[in-house]
Structure formats: C-alpha cells, structure tokens
Amino acid sequence: MQGNADDAYLNFPRGAEEGTFITTLEKAYLNLIQGKPQIKALQQQADILSSRVRYHVSREAKTFFYLQTPEDYYASEHEVIWLHFMLSWGYSLQGQYEHACVEARQASSLLSLPWSPNGHFDDPAMRLFLAGLWSMCGEWREAQVDLRAAWLMDNSLTWARELADRERAPAHLFMLLGGPGPEPQWNPEFKSNPLRSERQIVFKLRGQKSQVTLRDRNGVMIAAQLSPDAARWYERHLARESELHEVILDSAYGGKAALSGGVASVKIAASTSAGAVVALAGTVLGGAIVYAGVNSGSSSGGDAVRLGLLVAAASIAKGVEIAGKGYRESTRELKQDLDPSIPYRFVRYLPEYLWLGWSDKDVVYPVQVRTPTISITLQQPSVHGQISVTVAQFPDVVPPRSLRQFFY
C-alpha cells in the first residue's frame, strides 16, 4: 500500500509455508517489481507443477482449468498464468530472452484454449501484459497478436488496436502495474443453503485508476492508457471455486459452522438467562418493597414504594445490559469463526490493472510518473533490447496522511 516492496518482502512471515505455490509467487512478485529477477524458486514450482494442470467442464458448459499443488491448494486460472508471466518477466530481466519467450508462449497457450472458445478463461488486461512480455523478449509480431486479442474482447481499447497495427514496435514501452491487489471480504447472503451463502466472498479492488502522466528528464510527455481491471479474474476464480469445491467446502465449513454456532448459542442462552435472573430477582425484590410500603400505613410508605419501583427498574435495566453484552460478545466471536475472508487463501499483490505508454522519441531517464496525489521516479529501463521496456508497480492508493511524505 505504501509502494515499498523491499520492506514488504523483508516483513514477509519467515518460515511460513516456504516453497509453496502462494508464498513463492508472492515473494517473486515483490522481487520483480524491484527489478530483482530472483526466480529460481518460481522455476522449481513450474517444474513441479508442469503435469498437474487439469480441466473441468461445468454444468454451464464453461471450461475451467485448475492446478492442484502438493500442499493441496487449488491454484486459480489467473494465478497459473501469472506464474508463467513472472517467469517470462524474470528471464527477460536476466537477458535470457529465449527462455522468456518460452514462458510467454506457455501463458499464451493457457489463454488460447481453442476447443472451448466461449467458456475458457481469457482476459484483455492479461493480453495487454502478455504483449509487453513479448516486447521484452523481442517478439513484436506475437505482441501484435495479443494487442488485437485485447481489442477484440474490449472494443473500447482502440489504442490497443492502433498499436497492434504498427509494423514496427515503438522505441520505448512503459508498463505500470496499478493497485496493491484486492482484499477478500465476507458477503453473507442468507438464502436456501445458509452454510453456502454465509461463506460467500467478494473481492474488493482498492486501486483508484488514476490518470497518469509520464515525463522524462527533458520534459518529453508520454501518454499512458489504462487497461480494464482484474475484477473478472476474481469473478472467474469464485465461479470455478464453487464449481469444483462445493461439496468439500460445505462439509468443512458446515462442521465449523455447527461447532461455532453451538458454542455461540450456549453463550447467548447463558447470558440471556443470567440477565433474566437478575431482572426477575430484582423485580420480585422491588415488588416486595412496594407491597411492604403500601401496607405499612406509615408516612415512610411512599418512600418505600418509590424505592421498590426503582429497584425493579434498575434490575430490569441491568438484566438487559447483561443479556445484550453476552449477545454482542458471542456474535462477535461467531463472526470471527465463520468469516471466510479471514483465512481465505489466494495469491495476493497481483496488479489490479495496468497502464501502457509508448514513445518513438528519445526518452532520457529518469522518468517521472505522476497521479494527482502521488509521484514515483523510474531511474532506467527494465530491459534495453530490441525495444526499451520499463515495468514498474504503482500502488495508486491514497496513503494515510502520516505516510504521504514517503511518496513526494
């Protein structure tokens, strides 16, 4: 969120799930956006998982592919593709352009499954990033194919079609990865299947999709075009997750829900009973005082009646307070147990969208990237081969006031 990938990497939990799919991709991404192609562990993941991709045809004739990792995580389609994206990116940073093109082709094949044109996973933002990867490894013809594919999926991307129509690649290409990655949130909908509806997740994108300007040291301006966002990746992720795991997730979640619900019900019943006992006892005591006052026949009888009424009212109020406090604590604990967004596993930090900019003029670094609220400086291109390509991550969020000086 602060745009400080180095500290994010250093603060990554140590020893937690080392060598697993999620951890490997998250750490690789944090390194790559710093220009550090530390991809050995990523390549090991690819080698381990090369034969594990499976396909599934849903009831709605949509074809999903998924990857079951050794630690029993079912990687999403966009996560599997990003594994190859990051490998291609890393190999280009290392100058191993042939390997980079091989990984780009792997990703392209997953986005271009020909036997299910209407139901397989494809996405314009991913096609645009793939075009950038082809440019990094020197394959402009392949980049043109993906730019056209992005425009065919989203006809508002006229700039992508125009870029694809160029016979020669631009001299300089900029890819800015926007957003810090989505956050899962619990979105319970109490429908016919309460266990399934109560664990419903939605993904909230946090990037602002700001207008971006790029200016080099000599004042040359470079236009930046915004891609579609990643909302479809996560919609597809949830649809595929439901399709593949309904029975398993219902069983596991249902057991936890029953246990947590039972504990919460006991606590709520106990606190309600305690409150009722206090209220009832106080009411009986107050009634007795009122009765005694009425029958005393003395001048102090009125005071006794008022005292009795006060005791009864105070007891009822205290009983309601006890019951209410117990209910609130129990329901808070129940939400903590049942909220599926808290332990939800997925690859974080992936971009929510990207900006593409290009120029045929000479670009003199450093290049300043600005939004209305934040500025970063790009010191040099990421790859300076046939095309100069610069990749950078831009959180594009409004930082807390105490952190704003970090960005300026």
PDB file of N, CA, C and O in Angstrom, residues 352-384:
ATOM      1  N   GLU A 352      -4.067  -4.880 -10.174  1.00  0.00           N
ATOM      2  CA  GLU A 352      -5.499  -4.793 -10.433  1.00  0.00           C
ATOM      3  C   GLU A 352      -5.786  -4.262 -11.836  1.00  0.00           C
ATOM      4  O   GLU A 352      -6.897  -4.428 -12.342  1.00  0.00           O
ATOM      5  N   TYR A 353      -4.821  -3.645 -12.461  1.00  0.00           N
ATOM      6  CA  TYR A 353      -4.918  -3.112 -13.824  1.00  0.00           C
ATOM      7  C   TYR A 353      -3.530  -2.620 -14.194  1.00  0.00           C
ATOM      8  O   TYR A 353      -2.586  -2.690 -13.385  1.00  0.00           O
ATOM      9  N   LEU A 354      -3.353  -2.148 -15.405  1.00  0.00           N
ATOM     10  CA  LEU A 354      -2.072  -1.588 -15.806  1.00  0.00           C
ATOM     11  C   LEU A 354      -2.272  -0.417 -16.760  1.00  0.00           C
ATOM     12  O   LEU A 354      -3.327  -0.291 -17.385  1.00  0.00           O
ATOM     13  N   TRP A 355      -1.263   0.430 -16.808  1.00  0.00           N
ATOM     14  CA  TRP A 355      -1.210   1.490 -17.812  1.00  0.00           C
ATOM     15  C   TRP A 355      -0.122   1.129 -18.812  1.00  0.00           C
ATOM     16  O   TRP A 355       0.951   0.654 -18.435  1.00  0.00           O
ATOM     17  N   LEU A 356      -0.412   1.364 -20.086  1.00  0.00           N
ATOM     18  CA  LEU A 356       0.580   1.178 -21.143  1.00  0.00           C
ATOM     19  C   LEU A 356       0.883   2.527 -21.771  1.00  0.00           C
ATOM     20  O   LEU A 356      -0.033   3.273 -22.130  1.00  0.00           O
ATOM     21  N   GLY A 357       2.156   2.829 -21.899  1.00  0.00           N
ATOM     22  CA  GLY A 357       2.580   4.039 -22.585  1.00  0.00           C
ATOM     23  C   GLY A 357       3.717   3.711 -23.535  1.00  0.00           C
ATOM     24  O   GLY A 357       4.460   2.743 -23.301  1.00  0.00           O
ATOM     25  N   TRP A 358       3.872   4.465 -24.599  1.00  0.00           N
ATOM     26  CA  TRP A 358       4.944   4.193 -25.552  1.00  0.00           C
ATOM     27  C   TRP A 358       5.365   5.487 -26.247  1.00  0.00           C
ATOM     28  O   TRP A 358       4.632   6.476 -26.270  1.00  0.00           O
ATOM     29  N   SER A 359       6.566   5.445 -26.794  1.00  0.00           N
ATOM     30  CA  SER A 359       7.108   6.627 -27.459  1.00  0.00           C
ATOM     31  C   SER A 359       8.138   6.200 -28.493  1.00  0.00           C
ATOM     32  O   SER A 359       8.895   5.246 -28.272  1.00  0.00           O
ATOM     33  N   ASP A 360       8.167   6.919 -29.616  1.00  0.00           N
ATOM     34  CA  ASP A 360       9.213   6.727 -30.622  1.00  0.00           C
ATOM     35  C   ASP A 360      10.316   7.766 -30.490  1.00  0.00           C
ATOM     36  O   ASP A 360      11.351   7.666 -31.147  1.00  0.00           O
ATOM     37  N   LYS A 361      10.087   8.760 -29.643  1.00  0.00           N
ATOM     38  CA  LYS A 361      11.107   9.783 -29.402  1.00  0.00           C
ATOM     39  C   LYS A 361      12.136   9.253 -28.408  1.00  0.00           C
ATOM     40  O   LYS A 361      11.888   8.305 -27.669  1.00  0.00           O
ATOM     41  N   ASP A 362      13.290   9.908 -28.389  1.00  0.00           N
ATOM     42  CA  ASP A 362      14.286   9.544 -27.386  1.00  0.00           C
ATOM     43  C   ASP A 362      13.740   9.871 -25.997  1.00  0.00           C
ATOM     44  O   ASP A 362      13.188  10.952 -25.770  1.00  0.00           O
ATOM     45  N   VAL A 363      13.881   8.925 -25.097  1.00  0.00           N
ATOM     46  CA  VAL A 363      13.450   9.117 -23.706  1.00  0.00           C
ATOM     47  C   VAL A 363      14.696   9.143 -22.834  1.00  0.00           C
ATOM     48  O   VAL A 363      15.507   8.218 -22.867  1.00  0.00           O
ATOM     49  N   VAL A 364      14.841  10.222 -22.076  1.00  0.00           N
ATOM     50  CA  VAL A 364      16.011  10.387 -21.217  1.00  0.00           C
ATOM     51  C   VAL A 364      15.576  10.175 -19.768  1.00  0.00           C
ATOM     52  O   VAL A 364      14.711  10.891 -19.260  1.00  0.00           O
ATOM     53  N   TYR A 365      16.175   9.180 -19.142  1.00  0.00           N
ATOM     54  CA  TYR A 365      15.837   8.874 -17.752  1.00  0.00           C
ATOM     55  C   TYR A 365      16.592   9.815 -16.814  1.00  0.00           C
ATOM     56  O   TYR A 365      17.661  10.314 -17.182  1.00  0.00           O
ATOM     57  N   PRO A 366      16.053  10.041 -15.611  1.00  0.00           N
ATOM     58  CA  PRO A 366      14.878   9.410 -15.001  1.00  0.00           C
ATOM     59  C   PRO A 366      13.567   9.934 -15.578  1.00  0.00           C
ATOM     60  O   PRO A 366      13.498  11.071 -16.063  1.00  0.00           O
ATOM     61  N   VAL A 367      12.524   9.059 -15.485  1.00  0.00           N
ATOM     62  CA  VAL A 367      11.179   9.408 -15.935  1.00  0.00           C
ATOM     63  C   VAL A 367      10.296   9.556 -14.704  1.00  0.00           C
ATOM     64  O   VAL A 367      10.295   8.690 -13.823  1.00  0.00           O
ATOM     65  N   GLN A 368       9.573  10.662 -14.658  1.00  0.00           N
ATOM     66  CA  GLN A 368       8.687  10.928 -13.530  1.00  0.00           C
ATOM     67  C   GLN A 368       7.281  10.436 -13.867  1.00  0.00           C
ATOM     68  O   GLN A 368       6.742  10.745 -14.938  1.00  0.00           O
ATOM     69  N   VAL A 369       6.694   9.649 -12.966  1.00  0.00           N
ATOM     70  CA  VAL A 369       5.321   9.150 -13.126  1.00  0.00           C
ATOM     71  C   VAL A 369       4.473   9.821 -12.049  1.00  0.00           C
ATOM     72  O   VAL A 369       4.770   9.727 -10.865  1.00  0.00           O
ATOM     73  N   ARG A 370       3.404  10.482 -12.472  1.00  0.00           N
ATOM     74  CA  ARG A 370       2.587  11.236 -11.519  1.00  0.00           C
ATOM     75  C   ARG A 370       1.105  10.917 -11.677  1.00  0.00           C
ATOM     76  O   ARG A 370       0.623  10.683 -12.786  1.00  0.00           O
ATOM     77  N   THR A 371       0.425  10.908 -10.542  1.00  0.00           N
ATOM     78  CA  THR A 371      -1.036  10.967 -10.492  1.00  0.00           C
ATOM     79  C   THR A 371      -1.373  12.264  -9.749  1.00  0.00           C
ATOM     80  O   THR A 371      -0.468  12.968  -9.291  1.00  0.00           O
ATOM     81  N   PRO A 372      -2.657  12.607  -9.606  1.00  0.00           N
ATOM     82  CA  PRO A 372      -2.986  13.832  -8.859  1.00  0.00           C
ATOM     83  C   PRO A 372      -2.472  13.846  -7.424  1.00  0.00           C
ATOM     84  O   PRO A 372      -2.354  14.914  -6.820  1.00  0.00           O
ATOM     85  N   THR A 373      -2.147  12.661  -6.834  1.00  0.00           N
ATOM     86  CA  THR A 373      -1.748  12.640  -5.422  1.00  0.00           C
ATOM     87  C   THR A 373      -0.365  12.066  -5.164  1.00  0.00           C
ATOM     88  O   THR A 373       0.214  12.302  -4.099  1.00  0.00           O
ATOM     89  N   ILE A 374       0.203  11.298  -6.102  1.00  0.00           N
ATOM     90  CA  ILE A 374       1.429  10.542  -5.827  1.00  0.00           C
ATOM     91  C   ILE A 374       2.388  10.658  -7.003  1.00  0.00           C
ATOM     92  O   ILE A 374       1.965  10.782  -8.159  1.00  0.00           O
ATOM     93  N   SER A 375       3.679  10.589  -6.700  1.00  0.00           N
ATOM     94  CA  SER A 375       4.703  10.625  -7.737  1.00  0.00           C
ATOM     95  C   SER A 375       5.769   9.579  -7.446  1.00  0.00           C
ATOM     96  O   SER A 375       6.147   9.380  -6.285  1.00  0.00           O
ATOM     97  N   ILE A 376       6.255   8.883  -8.500  1.00  0.00           N
ATOM     98  CA  ILE A 376       7.400   7.986  -8.358  1.00  0.00           C
ATOM     99  C   ILE A 376       8.372   8.286  -9.496  1.00  0.00           C
ATOM    100  O   ILE A 376       8.010   8.911 -10.499  1.00  0.00           O
ATOM    101  N   THR A 377       9.606   7.832  -9.331  1.00  0.00           N
ATOM    102  CA  THR A 377      10.647   8.091 -10.332  1.00  0.00           C
ATOM    103  C   THR A 377      11.182   6.770 -10.856  1.00  0.00           C
ATOM    104  O   THR A 377      11.545   5.881 -10.068  1.00  0.00           O
ATOM    105  N   LEU A 378      11.222   6.635 -12.175  1.00  0.00           N
ATOM    106  CA  LEU A 378      11.797   5.462 -12.829  1.00  0.00           C
ATOM    107  C   LEU A 378      13.210   5.828 -13.275  1.00  0.00           C
ATOM    108  O   LEU A 378      13.397   6.738 -14.076  1.00  0.00           O
ATOM    109  N   GLN A 379      14.203   5.121 -12.748  1.00  0.00           N
ATOM    110  CA  GLN A 379      15.595   5.510 -12.971  1.00  0.00           C
ATOM    111  C   GLN A 379      16.165   5.008 -14.292  1.00  0.00           C
ATOM    112  O   GLN A 379      17.044   5.641 -14.878  1.00  0.00           O
ATOM    113  N   GLN A 380      15.664   3.855 -14.778  1.00  0.00           N
ATOM    114  CA  GLN A 380      16.213   3.277 -16.005  1.00  0.00           C
ATOM    115  C   GLN A 380      15.246   2.237 -16.550  1.00  0.00           C
ATOM    116  O   GLN A 380      14.355   1.776 -15.823  1.00  0.00           O
ATOM    117  N   PRO A 381      15.397   1.848 -17.830  1.00  0.00           N
ATOM    118  CA  PRO A 381      14.523   0.801 -18.376  1.00  0.00           C
ATOM    119  C   PRO A 381      14.767  -0.532 -17.686  1.00  0.00           C
ATOM    120  O   PRO A 381      15.859  -0.801 -17.176  1.00  0.00           O
ATOM    121  N   SER A 382      13.748  -1.374 -17.670  1.00  0.00           N
ATOM    122  CA  SER A 382      13.912  -2.730 -17.135  1.00  0.00           C
ATOM    123  C   SER A 382      14.700  -3.598 -18.093  1.00  0.00           C
ATOM    124  O   SER A 382      15.560  -4.388 -17.684  1.00  0.00           O
ATOM    125  N   VAL A 383      14.403  -3.477 -19.390  1.00  0.00           N
ATOM    126  CA  VAL A 383      15.062  -4.248 -20.440  1.00  0.00           C
ATOM    127  C   VAL A 383      15.394  -3.282 -21.577  1.00  0.00           C
ATOM    128  O   VAL A 383      14.543  -2.486 -21.997  1.00  0.00           O
ATOM    129  N   HIS A 384      16.624  -3.360 -22.054  1.00  0.00           N
ATOM    130  CA  HIS A 384      17.016  -2.480 -23.160  1.00  0.00           C
ATOM    131  C   HIS A 384      17.526  -3.332 -24.317  1.00  0.00           C
ATOM    132  O   HIS A 384      18.694  -3.338 -24.652  1.00  0.00           O
TER     133      HIS A 384
END
